[in-house]
Every structure is written in C-alpha cells, then in structure tokens.
Coordinates of C-alpha atoms and ligand atoms in Angstrom, one line a residue:
M1 CA -5.3 -18.9 -16.7
K2 CA -4.1 -18.3 -13.1
R3 CA -6.8 -18.3 -10.4
P4 CA -7.3 -14.9 -8.7
A5 CA -4.7 -14.3 -5.9
N6 CA -5.6 -16.1 -2.7
N7 CA -5.3 -13.5 0.0
D8 CA -7.4 -15.1 2.6
K9 CA -4.7 -16.0 5.1
S10 CA -6.4 -16.0 8.4
L11 CA -5.5 -13.5 11.1
K12 CA -7.7 -15.3 13.7
A13 CA -4.6 -16.4 15.6
F14 CA -2.8 -13.1 15.3
P15 CA -1.7 -12.1 18.8
G16 CA -3.1 -8.8 20.1
P17 CA -3.2 -6.0 20.8
L18 CA -2.5 -4.7 17.3
L19 CA -2.3 -0.9 17.4
L20 CA -3.1 1.2 14.4
L21 CA -1.8 4.8 14.4
G22 CA -3.8 6.7 11.8
A23 CA -7.0 5.3 10.4
G24 CA -7.1 7.4 7.2
K25 CA -7.5 6.0 3.7
M26 CA -4.7 3.5 3.9
G27 CA -5.1 2.7 7.7
S28 CA -8.8 2.0 7.1
A29 CA -8.1 -0.2 4.1
M30 CA -5.7 -2.3 6.3
L31 CA -8.2 -2.4 9.1
E32 CA -10.9 -3.7 6.7
G33 CA -8.6 -6.3 5.4
W34 CA -7.6 -7.6 8.9
L35 CA -11.2 -7.9 10.0
K36 CA -12.1 -9.8 6.7
R37 CA -9.4 -12.2 7.7
G38 CA -10.9 -12.9 11.0
L39 CA -9.0 -10.5 13.4
A40 CA -11.2 -9.9 16.4
P41 CA -12.0 -6.2 16.9
G42 CA -11.2 -6.7 20.6
K43 CA -7.5 -7.2 19.6
L44 CA -7.4 -3.8 18.0
I45 CA -6.4 -0.4 19.4
V46 CA -6.8 2.5 17.0
L47 CA -5.4 6.0 17.6
E48 CA -7.1 8.5 15.3
P49 CA -8.3 12.1 16.1
Q50 CA -11.1 12.0 13.5
P51 CA -12.4 8.4 13.3
G52 CA -14.8 7.6 10.5
K53 CA -18.1 5.8 10.9
A54 CA -16.7 2.3 10.4
V55 CA -14.1 2.8 13.1
K56 CA -16.7 4.2 15.5
A57 CA -19.0 1.2 14.8
L58 CA -16.1 -1.1 15.5
A59 CA -15.5 0.6 18.8
R60 CA -19.0 -0.7 19.8
R61 CA -17.7 -4.2 19.0
G62 CA -14.7 -4.1 21.2
L63 CA -12.1 -2.1 19.3
K64 CA -10.3 0.3 21.6
L65 CA -10.5 3.8 20.1
N66 CA -8.1 6.4 21.5
P67 CA -7.9 4.7 24.9
K68 CA -6.6 6.6 27.9
P69 CA -3.6 5.1 29.8
S70 CA -4.7 2.9 32.7
S71 CA -5.1 4.4 36.2
K72 CA -1.5 3.4 36.8
G73 CA -0.6 5.4 33.8
K74 CA 0.5 2.4 31.9
A75 CA -0.3 1.8 28.2
A76 CA -0.9 -1.7 26.8
T77 CA 2.1 -3.3 25.2
A78 CA 1.2 -4.1 21.6
A79 CA 2.2 -7.2 19.7
A80 CA 2.4 -5.1 16.6
I81 CA 2.0 -1.4 15.8
V82 CA 1.1 -0.2 12.3
I83 CA 2.0 3.4 11.5
A84 CA -0.3 4.9 8.8
V85 CA -0.1 8.7 9.4
K86 CA 1.1 11.2 6.9
P87 CA 4.9 11.4 6.7
Q88 CA 4.7 15.1 7.6
S89 CA 3.2 14.4 11.0
A90 CA 5.7 11.6 11.8
P91 CA 8.2 13.5 13.9
E92 CA 5.4 14.7 16.2
V93 CA 3.3 11.6 16.3
V94 CA 5.5 8.5 15.9
P95 CA 7.3 8.9 19.3
R96 CA 3.8 8.7 21.0
V97 CA 3.6 4.9 20.3
A98 CA 6.8 4.3 22.3
A99 CA 4.7 3.6 25.4
H100 CA 3.1 0.7 23.7
I101 CA 6.4 -0.9 22.7
G102 CA 7.7 -3.8 24.7
K103 CA 10.0 -6.8 24.1
G104 CA 8.8 -8.5 21.0
T105 CA 6.6 -5.6 19.6
L106 CA 6.8 -5.2 15.8
V107 CA 6.5 -1.8 14.3
L108 CA 5.3 -1.7 10.7
S109 CA 5.3 1.7 8.9
I110 CA 3.7 2.4 5.6
M111 CA 4.7 6.1 5.6
A112 CA 6.1 7.2 2.2
G113 CA 9.7 8.3 2.4
R114 CA 10.2 7.8 6.2
T115 CA 13.3 5.6 6.5
L116 CA 14.2 2.8 8.9
R117 CA 16.8 5.2 10.2
F118 CA 14.3 7.9 10.9
L119 CA 12.0 5.4 12.6
A120 CA 14.7 3.9 14.7
G121 CA 15.6 7.4 15.8
A122 CA 11.9 8.1 16.9
L123 CA 11.4 4.8 18.6
P124 CA 13.0 3.1 21.6
A125 CA 16.5 1.6 20.9
G126 CA 16.3 -2.0 19.6
T127 CA 12.8 -1.8 18.2
A128 CA 12.0 -4.3 15.4
I129 CA 10.8 -2.1 12.5
V130 CA 9.5 -2.9 9.0
R131 CA 9.1 -0.2 6.5
A132 CA 6.6 -0.9 3.7
M133 CA 5.3 0.9 0.6
P134 CA 1.8 -0.1 -0.4
N135 CA -0.3 1.4 -3.2
T136 CA -3.9 2.5 -3.5
P137 CA -5.5 -0.7 -5.0
A138 CA -5.0 -1.7 -1.3
A139 CA -8.5 -0.2 -0.9
I140 CA -9.9 -3.2 -2.7
G141 CA -7.4 -5.7 -1.3
R142 CA -5.5 -5.6 -4.6
G143 CA -2.4 -3.6 -3.7
I144 CA 1.2 -4.5 -4.0
T145 CA 3.5 -3.7 -1.1
V146 CA 7.3 -3.9 -0.9
A147 CA 8.6 -4.3 2.6
V148 CA 12.1 -4.1 4.2
G149 CA 13.0 -4.8 7.8
N150 CA 15.8 -3.6 10.1
G151 CA 18.3 -5.9 11.7
K152 CA 16.1 -6.3 14.8
V153 CA 13.2 -8.1 13.0
S154 CA 12.9 -11.7 13.8
A155 CA 11.6 -14.4 11.5
R156 CA 8.4 -14.5 13.5
Q157 CA 8.0 -10.7 13.2
R158 CA 8.7 -10.8 9.5
K159 CA 6.0 -13.4 9.1
Q160 CA 3.6 -11.2 11.1
A161 CA 4.4 -8.2 9.0
G162 CA 3.8 -10.3 5.9
E163 CA 0.4 -11.4 7.2
L164 CA -0.7 -7.9 8.1
L165 CA 0.3 -6.6 4.6
A166 CA -1.2 -9.6 2.8
A167 CA -4.6 -8.3 3.9
I168 CA -4.3 -5.5 1.3
G169 CA -2.8 -7.4 -1.5
A170 CA 0.5 -9.0 -2.7
V171 CA 3.7 -8.6 -0.7
E172 CA 7.3 -8.6 -1.8
W173 CA 10.4 -8.3 0.5
A174 CA 13.5 -6.1 -0.3
S175 CA 16.8 -6.8 1.3
D176 CA 18.1 -3.3 0.4
E177 CA 16.2 -0.2 1.6
D178 CA 17.8 1.8 -1.2
I179 CA 15.4 0.4 -3.7
M180 CA 12.4 1.9 -1.9
D181 CA 12.5 5.2 -3.8
A182 CA 12.3 3.2 -7.1
V183 CA 9.6 1.0 -5.7
T184 CA 7.6 4.2 -4.7
A185 CA 8.1 5.5 -8.2
V186 CA 6.9 2.3 -9.9
S187 CA 4.1 0.8 -7.8
G188 CA 3.4 3.6 -5.2
S189 CA 2.8 6.2 -7.7
G190 CA 2.0 3.7 -10.5
P191 CA -1.8 3.8 -10.1
A192 CA -1.8 7.5 -11.1
Y193 CA 0.0 6.6 -14.4
V194 CA -2.6 4.0 -15.2
F195 CA -5.5 6.5 -14.4
L196 CA -3.7 9.0 -16.7
L197 CA -3.7 6.3 -19.4
A198 CA -7.5 6.0 -19.0
E199 CA -7.8 9.8 -19.2
A200 CA -5.6 10.1 -22.2
M201 CA -7.5 7.3 -24.0
T202 CA -10.7 9.0 -23.3
N203 CA -9.4 12.3 -24.8
A204 CA -7.9 10.6 -27.8
G205 CA -11.2 8.8 -28.4
I206 CA -13.1 12.1 -28.3
A207 CA -10.6 13.5 -30.7
A208 CA -11.2 10.5 -33.0
G209 CA -15.0 11.3 -33.0
L210 CA -16.5 9.3 -30.2
P211 CA -19.2 10.9 -27.9
P212 CA -17.4 11.7 -24.6
P213 CA -19.4 9.4 -22.3
L214 CA -18.7 6.4 -24.7
A215 CA -15.1 7.4 -25.0
A216 CA -14.8 7.5 -21.2
K217 CA -16.6 4.1 -20.8
L218 CA -14.5 2.4 -23.5
A219 CA -11.3 3.7 -21.9
R220 CA -12.3 2.8 -18.4
E221 CA -13.4 -0.7 -19.1
T222 CA -10.4 -1.3 -21.4
V223 CA -7.9 -0.3 -18.7
A224 CA -9.8 -2.3 -16.0
G225 CA -10.4 -5.3 -18.1
S226 CA -6.9 -5.5 -19.4
G227 CA -5.5 -5.1 -15.9
E228 CA -7.8 -8.0 -14.7
L229 CA -6.6 -10.1 -17.7
L230 CA -3.0 -9.4 -16.8
H231 CA -3.7 -10.2 -13.2
R232 CA -5.2 -13.5 -14.0
S233 CA -3.0 -14.6 -16.9
D234 CA 0.2 -16.6 -16.6
L235 CA 1.5 -14.7 -19.6
D236 CA 3.7 -11.6 -19.2
A237 CA 2.6 -8.2 -20.4
A238 CA 4.7 -8.3 -23.6
T239 CA 3.2 -11.6 -24.7
L240 CA -0.4 -10.4 -24.0
R241 CA 0.4 -7.4 -26.1
Q242 CA 1.8 -9.4 -28.9
N243 CA -1.3 -11.7 -28.8
V244 CA -3.6 -8.8 -29.7
T245 CA -1.3 -7.3 -32.4
S246 CA -1.7 -8.7 -36.0
P247 CA 1.1 -7.6 -38.4
G248 CA -0.1 -4.6 -40.5
G249 CA -3.3 -4.3 -38.4
T250 CA -4.8 -1.4 -36.5
T251 CA -3.1 -2.2 -33.1
A252 CA 0.2 -2.5 -34.9
A253 CA -0.4 1.0 -36.4
A254 CA -0.9 2.5 -32.9
L255 CA 2.0 0.6 -31.4
E256 CA 4.3 1.9 -34.0
V257 CA 3.6 5.4 -32.6
L258 CA 3.6 4.4 -28.9
M259 CA 6.8 2.4 -29.2
G260 CA 8.6 4.7 -31.5
P261 CA 11.1 7.4 -30.6
G262 CA 9.8 9.6 -27.6
G263 CA 7.1 6.9 -27.0
F264 CA 5.8 5.2 -24.0
D265 CA 9.0 3.5 -22.9
E266 CA 11.0 6.6 -23.1
L267 CA 8.5 8.7 -21.4
L268 CA 7.9 6.3 -18.5
T269 CA 11.6 5.8 -18.0
K270 CA 11.9 9.6 -17.6
A271 CA 8.8 9.9 -15.4
I272 CA 9.9 7.0 -13.1
A273 CA 13.4 8.5 -12.9
A274 CA 11.9 11.9 -11.9
A275 CA 9.7 10.3 -9.2
T276 CA 12.7 8.2 -7.9
R277 CA 14.8 11.5 -7.6
R278 CA 11.9 13.3 -5.9
G279 CA 11.5 10.4 -3.3
R280 CA 15.3 10.5 -2.6
D281 CA 15.1 14.4 -2.1
L282 CA 12.1 14.2 0.1
A283 CA 13.7 11.4 2.3
G284 CA 16.7 13.8 2.6
Ligands
LIG301 N1 -2.6 6.6 -0.1 C1 -1.7 6.0 -0.8 O1 -1.8 5.6 -1.9 C2 -0.4 5.6 -0.1 C3 0.5 4.7 -0.7 C4 1.6 4.4 0.0 C5 1.9 4.8 1.3 N2 0.9 5.6 1.8 C6 1.3 6.2 3.1 O2 0.2 5.9 4.0 C7 0.1 6.8 5.0 C8 -1.3 7.3 5.2 O3 -1.8 7.8 4.0 P1 -3.3 8.0 3.7 O4 -3.4 8.3 2.2 O5 -4.1 6.9 4.4 O6 -3.4 9.4 4.5 P2 -4.7 9.9 5.3 O7 -6.0 9.5 4.7 O8 -4.5 11.4 5.6 O9 -4.5 9.2 6.7 C9 -3.7 9.6 7.8 C10 -4.5 9.5 9.0 O10 -3.7 9.7 10.2 C11 -4.4 10.6 11.1 N3 -3.7 11.2 12.1 C12 -3.1 12.5 12.1 N4 -2.5 12.8 13.2 C13 -2.7 11.7 14.0 C14 -2.3 11.5 15.4 N5 -1.7 12.3 16.1 N6 -2.6 10.2 15.9 C15 -3.3 9.4 15.2 N7 -3.7 9.6 13.9 C16 -3.4 10.8 13.3 C17 -5.1 11.5 10.2 O11 -6.1 12.2 10.9 P3 -6.6 13.6 10.4 O12 -7.4 13.4 9.1 O13 -7.4 14.1 11.6 O14 -5.3 14.4 10.2 C18 -5.6 10.6 9.1 O15 -6.8 10.0 9.4 C19 1.0 8.0 4.6 O16 2.2 8.1 5.3 C20 1.4 7.7 3.1 O17 2.7 8.1 2.8 C21 -0.2 6.1 1.2

C-alpha cells in the first residue's frame, strides 16, 4: 500500500511578492495550500473585490489586499502572478496585472478554456505564462492539475509553477496545449461524474428497497472509501475491481450490466467526447 501523497513541499523560500488575482473558491484553496506550506502572508498580494473572512484576516497578518499603487504610481513587480478569476472576466481583468509584470515574472493561469495565446495577447510581450487546469478536490489539497507553459517559461519558473500547484494536489505537465480540452473533460469536470455516481447509487439503492438516508450513506461512503483505496493502492483500477469480483457472484452480476453494451465505458466515452468538444467550442 502506497503512503498518502506527500504534498508538503515547503514554500518558505518562495520569492515574493506572489500576486493572486481572484480569491474565489479555487484562488482561496491555493492560498490556503501556500500558507500551509510556509509561505509568509507578507509575500502575498491579493486582488479581490469581495474578499472573504480568511483573506481579510490574513490582511491583518501582512497580506496586501487590493493595494493602491505607490505615491509614484508604481505597482510592485511580482515574482509570480496567479490568475484565478472566471474566464468570462478575463478580457477585462487580466490586462490589469500587467503593471506587476517585470523581467522574470511568472504568470500562472488556472482559468478554464483561456489559452496561452489569449493570455499572451492580454499580457506584455515576452511574458512567461503557464496555463493550468486543476479540479475541485483542490479544496482539500487532493486535486490533480495539468499544466502547460509557453516558450518563455524557464526551468526555474516551471519549477516555481509546479511548487505553487503542488499546494493543491498532484501536478502533471503537458507538452502540447491541444490536450487541455480532453484534460478538462476528464479531470476538470471529472468530480461531477463521481458525484453523479454517488447520486445514482443512492437512487438505485432506494429502488432496491433501502431507506433513503441509509442508501445515501452507503453510496457516499462507498465512493469516498473506494476513492481513498484507489489513491493509496499501488494497484490499478481494473485490478482493484477484479479483486472484488468473484466469478458468478453479486458484483459480477452488476458488472455484466455496467460493462455490457451501452454501459459505463460507452457512456463515459460519449460524455467525455461531448465535454471535450464543448471545451474546444468555448475556447473558440
Ligand atoms: N472551481 C473549479 O472546479 C475549477 C476547476 C478548474 C479551473 N477553474 C478555474 O478557476 C477559476 C476560478 O474559479 P472559481 O470556481 O474559484 O470561481 P469564483 O469562486 O467565482 O472565483 C473567482 C473570483 O475572482 C474574483 N474577481 C472577479 N473580478 C475580479 C477582479 N476585477 N479582480 C480581482 N478578482 C476578481 C471574483 O470576485 P466576485 O465574486 O466579486 O466576482 C471571485 O472571487 C476560473 O477561471 C475557473 O475556470 C475552476
């Protein structure tokens, strides 16, 4: 059995300032992860029109919240900028960080569907940009992110981007941005498929005669426990499945339906293809 992932790479030595644009759900999850890894609040600048309680409390510990430019009208040059606003507000909001970009600044965007090309067009020429796609388990430090950089990203900046993203879970790098729509369809949207599985198991349990609260608890704990087992195990999903399937038994009877024509594989292939197409259309 594998040990739980070790995500505790220290950010104590991370150079500041680190500017976060948008402290919503995802931005706040990253912020929490960075602080847990030892990043000093004094190294952080947050631009957020409606900061939550946690961000306001950090502002009392040195975090700079919506700072005004200095008297000379100069904004602080950031070592790194993380863009976590909604993709729809990007055209208006992203250019505002330009004043914080200097030689060596890394820009890391987690906006769904906003391409490296879009970002390069909205930022000063020559900016080092990493585009990344995380997913919601980031909220508990158990996300998976796929990242891709433009030609301006140095080895040091790639390492920095990896460290910032490791604060919310596992990180994979892509060399080809074209795969990002499929990544979004599998892991970005993926948590919704898993939650749907829990919902469907609950409904099926009720249909099979279980009291609704018990059906919901059984489905929830089964999905969560199996996810944790998969996470900790060295075995792949197919082997774990086979290990709980005796020939001619109850699991085998269910799997015959799920793996038969029109079953899980076919449905998910169709669903993920639809999400990939949608991502491509939205990116334009
Ligand atoms: N949630 C996910 O599962 C997920 C997964 C992958 C990628 N992403 C990406 O992560 C990004 C953030 O998503 P989210 O779920 O965290 O959204 P969210 O909770 O709405 O966060 C966006 C934040 O940006 C703030 N904002 C808006 N205008 C701003 C401005 N001018 N300056 C600074 N901040 C501004 C918003 O403030 P207001 O509330 O005042 O508008 C909000 O707090 C999106 O681009 C999304 O595509 C999310």
